[in-house]
DNA sequence: TATTTATTTAACCAATTAGTTAAATATAAT
DNA sequence: ATTATATTTAACTAATTGGTTAAATAAATA
């Protein structure tokens, strides 16, 4: 839970998720979209993976990243549910 | 946006929001619920205030904190909307 | 006016973060 | 077997985080 919010607290990582919403991408394709270095992107991807917000598949030389939409949606909407009027004991 | 996710990435701060969901509380009442020092809680509250997730009202010696439910809900559900199937351009 | 009370601010510390460049790894192609 | 390519890991740095204790502030009370 903390991991998901931590991951989402960085604008670069949110942007990566936005890219992956549209299609799966290799690490290099993702890195191309940003000004920062590839190792920096690699670390962002690692953090997103840690939070289980993305998955990776090895394909030859490439790593193909994809978003785990359900993790994102379930975590956030699950958290939001805690603050619904209905939930008042 | 980053501020909200950053604020939510800490379990103590999420717990504070959980307390405030039930009722407004003074800084001291909030601090009582945790093991850590009052200044530490004060800083957490400040960060929540920065993210506009809580508001404070001065009342004599006390500061009364309340949750800004709509900010929490609008931010998270607004972000979630970006990842809905319908949003595909 | 002096004291107590609630809270914040200041100064500090260790751990973490987000970036860098350089080196390592692993697969593909010549 | 060598070289090129995609990506990660390592080593480093500056800034931020989450905690501490001590001092400052501000309102209430004696």
mmCIF file of C-alpha atoms (C1' of nucleotides) in Angstrom:
data_model
loop_
_atom_site.group_PDB
_atom_site.id
_atom_site.type_symbol
_atom_site.label_atom_id
_atom_site.label_comp_id
_atom_site.label_asym_id
_atom_site.label_seq_id
_atom_site.Cartn_x
_atom_site.Cartn_y
_atom_site.Cartn_z
ATOM 1 C CA UNK A 1 0.000 0.000 0.000
ATOM 2 C CA UNK A 2 2.738 2.457 0.966
ATOM 3 C CA UNK A 3 4.694 1.151 -2.001
ATOM 4 C CA UNK A 4 1.923 2.017 -4.407
ATOM 5 C CA UNK A 5 1.497 5.545 -3.086
ATOM 6 C CA UNK A 6 5.253 6.033 -2.971
ATOM 7 C CA UNK A 7 5.498 4.894 -6.571
ATOM 8 C CA UNK A 8 2.701 7.271 -7.580
ATOM 9 C CA UNK A 9 4.246 10.217 -5.751
ATOM 10 C CA UNK A 10 6.791 10.791 -8.505
ATOM 11 C CA UNK A 11 5.655 12.540 -11.701
ATOM 12 C CA UNK A 12 8.063 10.600 -13.917
ATOM 13 C CA UNK A 13 6.641 7.339 -12.669
ATOM 14 C CA UNK A 14 3.071 8.523 -13.132
ATOM 15 C CA UNK A 15 3.988 9.499 -16.677
ATOM 16 C CA UNK A 16 5.482 6.056 -17.292
ATOM 17 C CA UNK A 17 2.210 4.503 -16.176
ATOM 18 C CA UNK A 18 0.386 6.850 -18.523
ATOM 19 C CA UNK A 19 2.504 5.608 -21.424
ATOM 20 C CA UNK A 20 1.946 1.989 -20.497
ATOM 21 C CA UNK A 21 -1.768 2.550 -20.312
ATOM 22 C CA UNK A 22 -1.742 2.845 -24.099
ATOM 23 C CA UNK A 23 0.587 -0.017 -24.927
ATOM 24 C CA UNK A 24 3.342 -2.257 -23.630
ATOM 25 C CA UNK A 25 6.805 -0.802 -24.170
ATOM 26 C CA UNK A 26 10.436 -1.789 -23.880
ATOM 27 C CA UNK A 27 12.666 -0.091 -21.320
ATOM 28 C CA UNK A 28 14.388 1.769 -24.152
ATOM 29 C CA UNK A 29 11.151 3.038 -25.668
ATOM 30 C CA UNK A 30 10.108 4.303 -22.280
ATOM 31 C CA UNK A 31 13.483 5.968 -21.674
ATOM 32 C CA UNK A 32 13.247 7.768 -25.038
ATOM 33 C CA UNK A 33 10.246 9.695 -23.763
ATOM 34 C CA UNK A 34 12.238 11.348 -20.997
ATOM 35 C CA UNK A 35 15.225 13.638 -20.672
ATOM 36 C CA UNK A 36 16.810 11.722 -17.843
ATOM 37 C CA UNK A 37 19.305 8.888 -18.209
ATOM 38 C CA UNK A 38 18.435 5.249 -18.891
ATOM 39 C CA UNK A 39 19.695 4.061 -15.507
ATOM 40 C CA UNK A 40 17.405 6.593 -13.860
ATOM 41 C CA UNK A 41 14.454 5.212 -15.822
ATOM 42 C CA UNK A 42 15.560 1.702 -15.000
ATOM 43 C CA UNK A 43 15.355 2.533 -11.317
ATOM 44 C CA UNK A 44 11.909 4.069 -11.701
ATOM 45 C CA UNK A 45 10.778 0.919 -13.474
ATOM 46 C CA UNK A 46 12.223 -1.191 -10.714
ATOM 47 C CA UNK A 47 10.283 0.761 -8.126
ATOM 48 C CA UNK A 48 7.079 0.406 -10.130
ATOM 49 C CA UNK A 49 7.765 -3.310 -10.365
ATOM 50 C CA UNK A 50 8.342 -3.486 -6.604
ATOM 51 C CA UNK A 51 4.959 -1.855 -6.096
ATOM 52 C CA UNK A 52 3.547 -4.419 -8.541
ATOM 53 C CA UNK A 53 2.186 -1.632 -10.690
ATOM 54 C CA UNK A 54 4.023 -3.018 -13.726
ATOM 55 C CA UNK A 55 5.256 -6.405 -14.941
ATOM 56 C CA UNK A 56 8.227 -7.227 -17.138
ATOM 57 C CA UNK A 57 8.755 -9.901 -19.693
ATOM 58 C CA UNK A 58 12.144 -10.678 -21.166
ATOM 59 C CA UNK A 59 12.146 -10.895 -24.942
ATOM 60 C CA UNK A 60 15.578 -11.343 -26.486
ATOM 61 C CA UNK A 61 17.607 -8.252 -25.802
ATOM 62 C CA UNK A 62 14.551 -6.345 -24.659
ATOM 63 C CA UNK A 63 12.490 -6.043 -21.528
ATOM 64 C CA UNK A 64 8.862 -5.404 -22.232
ATOM 65 C CA UNK A 65 7.003 -3.548 -19.538
ATOM 66 C CA UNK A 66 3.255 -3.608 -19.074
ATOM 67 C CA UNK A 67 0.967 -1.946 -16.575
ATOM 68 C CA UNK A 68 -0.936 -3.926 -13.951
ATOM 69 C CA UNK A 69 -4.151 -1.990 -14.205
ATOM 70 C CA UNK A 70 -6.021 -4.044 -11.652
ATOM 71 C CA UNK A 71 -3.390 -3.474 -8.970
ATOM 72 C CA UNK A 72 -3.582 0.257 -9.560
ATOM 73 C CA UNK A 73 -7.357 0.321 -9.596
ATOM 74 C CA UNK A 74 -7.935 -2.068 -6.724
ATOM 75 C CA UNK A 75 -5.440 -0.337 -4.467
ATOM 76 C CA UNK A 76 -6.723 3.168 -5.029
ATOM 77 C CA UNK A 77 -10.404 2.369 -5.053
ATOM 78 C CA UNK A 78 -9.926 0.075 -2.058
ATOM 79 C CA UNK A 79 -8.317 2.927 -0.189
ATOM 80 C CA UNK A 80 -11.021 5.352 -1.286
ATOM 81 C CA UNK A 81 -13.673 2.987 0.024
ATOM 82 C CA UNK A 82 -12.314 3.524 3.529
ATOM 83 C CA UNK A 83 -13.489 7.106 3.272
ATOM 84 C CA UNK A 84 -16.983 6.551 1.972
ATOM 85 C CA UNK A 85 -19.919 7.771 4.026
ATOM 86 C CA UNK A 86 -21.358 4.256 4.085
ATOM 87 C CA UNK A 87 -18.372 2.934 5.995
ATOM 88 C CA UNK A 88 -19.335 4.506 9.243
ATOM 89 C CA UNK A 89 -19.460 1.582 11.586
ATOM 90 C CA UNK B 1 -0.993 15.731 -7.190
ATOM 91 C CA UNK B 2 2.506 14.568 -6.213
ATOM 92 C CA UNK B 3 1.855 16.155 -2.838
ATOM 93 C CA UNK B 4 -1.239 14.071 -2.259
ATOM 94 C CA UNK B 5 0.448 10.801 -3.194
ATOM 95 C CA UNK B 6 3.509 11.726 -1.173
ATOM 96 C CA UNK B 7 1.301 12.442 1.815
ATOM 97 C CA UNK B 8 -0.486 9.125 1.398
ATOM 98 C CA UNK B 9 2.734 7.157 1.050
ATOM 99 C CA UNK B 10 3.351 7.222 4.800
ATOM 100 C CA UNK B 11 1.364 4.842 7.037
ATOM 101 C CA UNK B 12 1.279 7.259 9.963
ATOM 102 C CA UNK B 13 -0.273 9.920 7.763
ATOM 103 C CA UNK B 14 -2.823 7.479 6.332
ATOM 104 C CA UNK B 15 -3.705 6.523 9.902
ATOM 105 C CA UNK B 16 -4.155 10.177 10.828
ATOM 106 C CA UNK B 17 -6.569 10.558 7.935
ATOM 107 C CA UNK B 18 -8.392 7.455 9.143
ATOM 108 C CA UNK B 19 -8.828 9.063 12.568
ATOM 109 C CA UNK B 20 -10.050 12.313 11.095
ATOM 110 C CA UNK B 21 -12.560 10.465 8.961
ATOM 111 C CA UNK B 22 -14.499 9.790 12.152
ATOM 112 C CA UNK B 23 -14.225 13.196 13.792
ATOM 113 C CA UNK B 24 -12.239 16.410 13.951
ATOM 114 C CA UNK B 25 -9.398 16.253 16.458
ATOM 115 C CA UNK B 26 -6.848 18.513 18.094
ATOM 116 C CA UNK B 27 -3.162 18.032 17.390
ATOM 117 C CA UNK B 28 -2.727 16.619 20.874
ATOM 118 C CA UNK B 29 -5.543 14.111 20.528
ATOM 119 C CA UNK B 30 -4.023 12.930 17.294
ATOM 120 C CA UNK B 31 -0.545 12.680 18.811
ATOM 121 C CA UNK B 32 -1.917 10.560 21.687
ATOM 122 C CA UNK B 33 -2.790 7.831 19.211
ATOM 123 C CA UNK B 34 0.817 7.306 18.189
ATOM 124 C CA UNK B 35 4.069 6.314 19.826
ATOM 125 C CA UNK B 36 6.130 8.966 18.109
ATOM 126 C CA UNK B 37 6.794 12.451 19.470
ATOM 127 C CA UNK B 38 4.461 15.421 19.122
ATOM 128 C CA UNK B 39 6.847 17.341 16.880
ATOM 129 C CA UNK B 40 6.921 14.344 14.551
ATOM 130 C CA UNK B 41 3.120 14.344 14.413
ATOM 131 C CA UNK B 42 3.152 18.088 13.932
ATOM 132 C CA UNK B 43 5.315 17.639 10.854
ATOM 133 C CA UNK B 44 3.056 14.932 9.476
ATOM 134 C CA UNK B 45 0.091 17.250 9.960
ATOM 135 C CA UNK B 46 1.946 20.022 8.209
ATOM 136 C CA UNK B 47 2.592 17.810 5.233
ATOM 137 C CA UNK B 48 -1.062 16.759 5.106
ATOM 138 C CA UNK B 49 -2.004 20.419 5.257
ATOM 139 C CA UNK B 50 0.431 21.227 2.424
ATOM 140 C CA UNK B 51 -1.264 18.550 0.343
ATOM 141 C CA UNK B 52 -4.583 20.135 1.314
ATOM 142 C CA UNK B 53 -5.796 16.828 2.674
ATOM 143 C CA UNK B 54 -6.565 18.443 6.032
ATOM 144 C CA UNK B 55 -7.520 21.882 7.305
ATOM 145 C CA UNK B 56 -6.777 23.477 10.667
ATOM 146 C CA UNK B 57 -8.760 25.876 12.750
ATOM 147 C CA UNK B 58 -7.295 27.670 15.729
ATOM 148 C CA UNK B 59 -9.444 27.459 18.851
ATOM 149 C CA UNK B 60 -7.877 28.950 21.935
ATOM 150 C CA UNK B 61 -4.857 26.891 22.840
ATOM 151 C CA UNK B 62 -5.832 24.135 20.452
ATOM 152 C CA UNK B 63 -5.553 23.468 16.783
ATOM 153 C CA UNK B 64 -8.451 21.470 15.458
ATOM 154 C CA UNK B 65 -7.688 19.373 12.419
ATOM 155 C CA UNK B 66 -10.289 18.126 9.972
ATOM 156 C CA UNK B 67 -10.038 16.024 6.845
ATOM 157 C CA UNK B 68 -10.757 17.464 3.396
ATOM 158 C CA UNK B 69 -12.635 14.495 2.083
ATOM 159 C CA UNK B 70 -13.392 16.007 -1.289
ATOM 160 C CA UNK B 71 -9.721 16.720 -2.020
ATOM 161 C CA UNK B 72 -8.847 13.126 -1.201
ATOM 162 C CA UNK B 73 -11.688 11.707 -3.217
ATOM 163 C CA UNK B 74 -11.431 14.031 -6.193
ATOM 164 C CA UNK B 75 -7.681 13.585 -6.506
ATOM 165 C CA UNK B 76 -7.688 9.811 -6.343
ATOM 166 C CA UNK B 77 -10.770 9.224 -8.427
ATOM 167 C CA UNK B 78 -9.605 11.848 -10.920
ATOM 168 C CA UNK B 79 -6.329 10.015 -11.254
ATOM 169 C CA UNK B 80 -8.081 6.670 -11.551
ATOM 170 C CA UNK B 81 -10.211 8.047 -14.353
ATOM 171 C CA UNK B 82 -7.091 8.439 -16.457
ATOM 172 C CA UNK B 83 -6.806 4.676 -16.470
ATOM 173 C CA UNK B 84 -10.353 3.778 -17.388
ATOM 174 C CA UNK B 85 -10.973 1.812 -20.525
ATOM 175 C CA UNK B 86 -13.316 4.526 -21.791
ATOM 176 C CA UNK B 87 -10.510 7.078 -21.866
ATOM 177 C CA UNK B 88 -8.861 5.639 -24.910
ATOM 178 C CA UNK B 89 -8.750 8.497 -27.310
ATOM 179 C "C1'" DT C 1 2.165 39.606 35.784
ATOM 180 C "C1'" DA C 2 3.882 34.971 36.075
ATOM 181 C "C1'" DT C 3 2.939 30.196 35.086
ATOM 182 C "C1'" DT C 4 1.089 26.476 32.766
ATOM 183 C "C1'" DT C 5 -0.460 24.221 28.602
ATOM 184 C "C1'" DA C 6 -0.798 23.054 23.521
ATOM 185 C "C1'" DT C 7 1.564 23.285 19.712
ATOM 186 C "C1'" DT C 8 5.088 24.506 16.470
ATOM 187 C "C1'" DT C 9 9.830 25.648 14.988
ATOM 188 C "C1'" DA C 10 14.807 24.832 15.066
ATOM 189 C "C1'" DA C 11 18.746 22.105 14.842
ATOM 190 C "C1'" DC C 12 20.346 17.921 14.281
ATOM 191 C "C1'" DC C 13 20.894 12.812 12.477
ATOM 192 C "C1'" DA C 14 20.499 8.452 9.819
ATOM 193 C "C1'" DA C 15 18.243 6.522 6.016
ATOM 194 C "C1'" DT C 16 16.190 7.086 1.514
ATOM 195 C "C1'" DT C 17 15.565 9.279 -3.024
ATOM 196 C "C1'" DA C 18 16.446 10.710 -7.643
ATOM 197 C "C1'" DG C 19 19.789 11.748 -10.355
ATOM 198 C "C1'" DT C 20 24.669 11.082 -12.488
ATOM 199 C "C1'" DT C 21 28.598 8.330 -15.068
ATOM 200 C "C1'" DA C 22 31.059 4.055 -15.592
ATOM 201 C "C1'" DA C 23 31.105 -0.889 -15.507
ATOM 202 C "C1'" DA C 24 28.803 -5.346 -15.908
ATOM 203 C "C1'" DT C 25 25.600 -8.578 -18.080
ATOM 204 C "C1'" DA C 26 23.249 -10.899 -21.521
ATOM 205 C "C1'" DT C 27 21.582 -11.644 -26.003
ATOM 206 C "C1'" DA C 28 22.046 -10.934 -31.177
ATOM 207 C "C1'" DA C 29 24.533 -10.404 -35.201
ATOM 208 C "C1'" DT C 30 28.863 -10.464 -38.010
ATOM 209 C "C1'" DA D 1 35.008 -15.533 -31.540
ATOM 210 C "C1'" DT D 2 34.194 -10.641 -31.687
ATOM 211 C "C1'" DT D 3 31.429 -6.836 -31.653
ATOM 212 C "C1'" DA D 4 27.283 -4.300 -31.071
ATOM 213 C "C1'" DT D 5 23.021 -3.444 -28.544
ATOM 214 C "C1'" DA D 6 19.638 -3.166 -24.604
ATOM 215 C "C1'" DT D 7 19.427 -2.991 -20.103
ATOM 216 C "C1'" DT D 8 20.769 -3.248 -15.368
ATOM 217 C "C1'" DT D 9 23.970 -2.779 -11.453
ATOM 218 C "C1'" DA D 10 27.495 -0.208 -8.897
ATOM 219 C "C1'" DA D 11 29.379 3.711 -6.869
ATOM 220 C "C1'" DC D 12 28.773 8.178 -6.007
ATOM 221 C "C1'" DT D 13 26.267 12.829 -4.739
ATOM 222 C "C1'" DA D 14 22.916 16.335 -3.267
ATOM 223 C "C1'" DA D 15 18.439 16.816 -1.521
ATOM 224 C "C1'" DT D 16 14.565 15.003 1.145
ATOM 225 C "C1'" DT D 17 12.445 12.239 4.806
ATOM 226 C "C1'" DG D 18 11.033 10.847 9.310
ATOM 227 C "C1'" DG D 19 12.521 10.776 13.556
ATOM 228 C "C1'" DT D 20 14.760 12.982 17.885
ATOM 229 C "C1'" DT D 21 15.317 16.713 21.828
ATOM 230 C "C1'" DA D 22 15.395 21.516 23.089
ATOM 231 C "C1'" DA D 23 13.684 26.098 22.433
ATOM 232 C "C1'" DA D 24 10.093 29.333 20.965
ATOM 233 C "C1'" DT D 25 5.315 30.946 20.645
ATOM 234 C "C1'" DA D 26 0.808 31.910 21.963
ATOM 235 C "C1'" DA D 27 -3.295 31.502 24.555
ATOM 236 C "C1'" DA D 28 -5.484 30.479 29.278
ATOM 237 C "C1'" DT D 29 -5.290 30.694 34.113
ATOM 238 C "C1'" DA D 30 -3.748 31.750 38.841
#
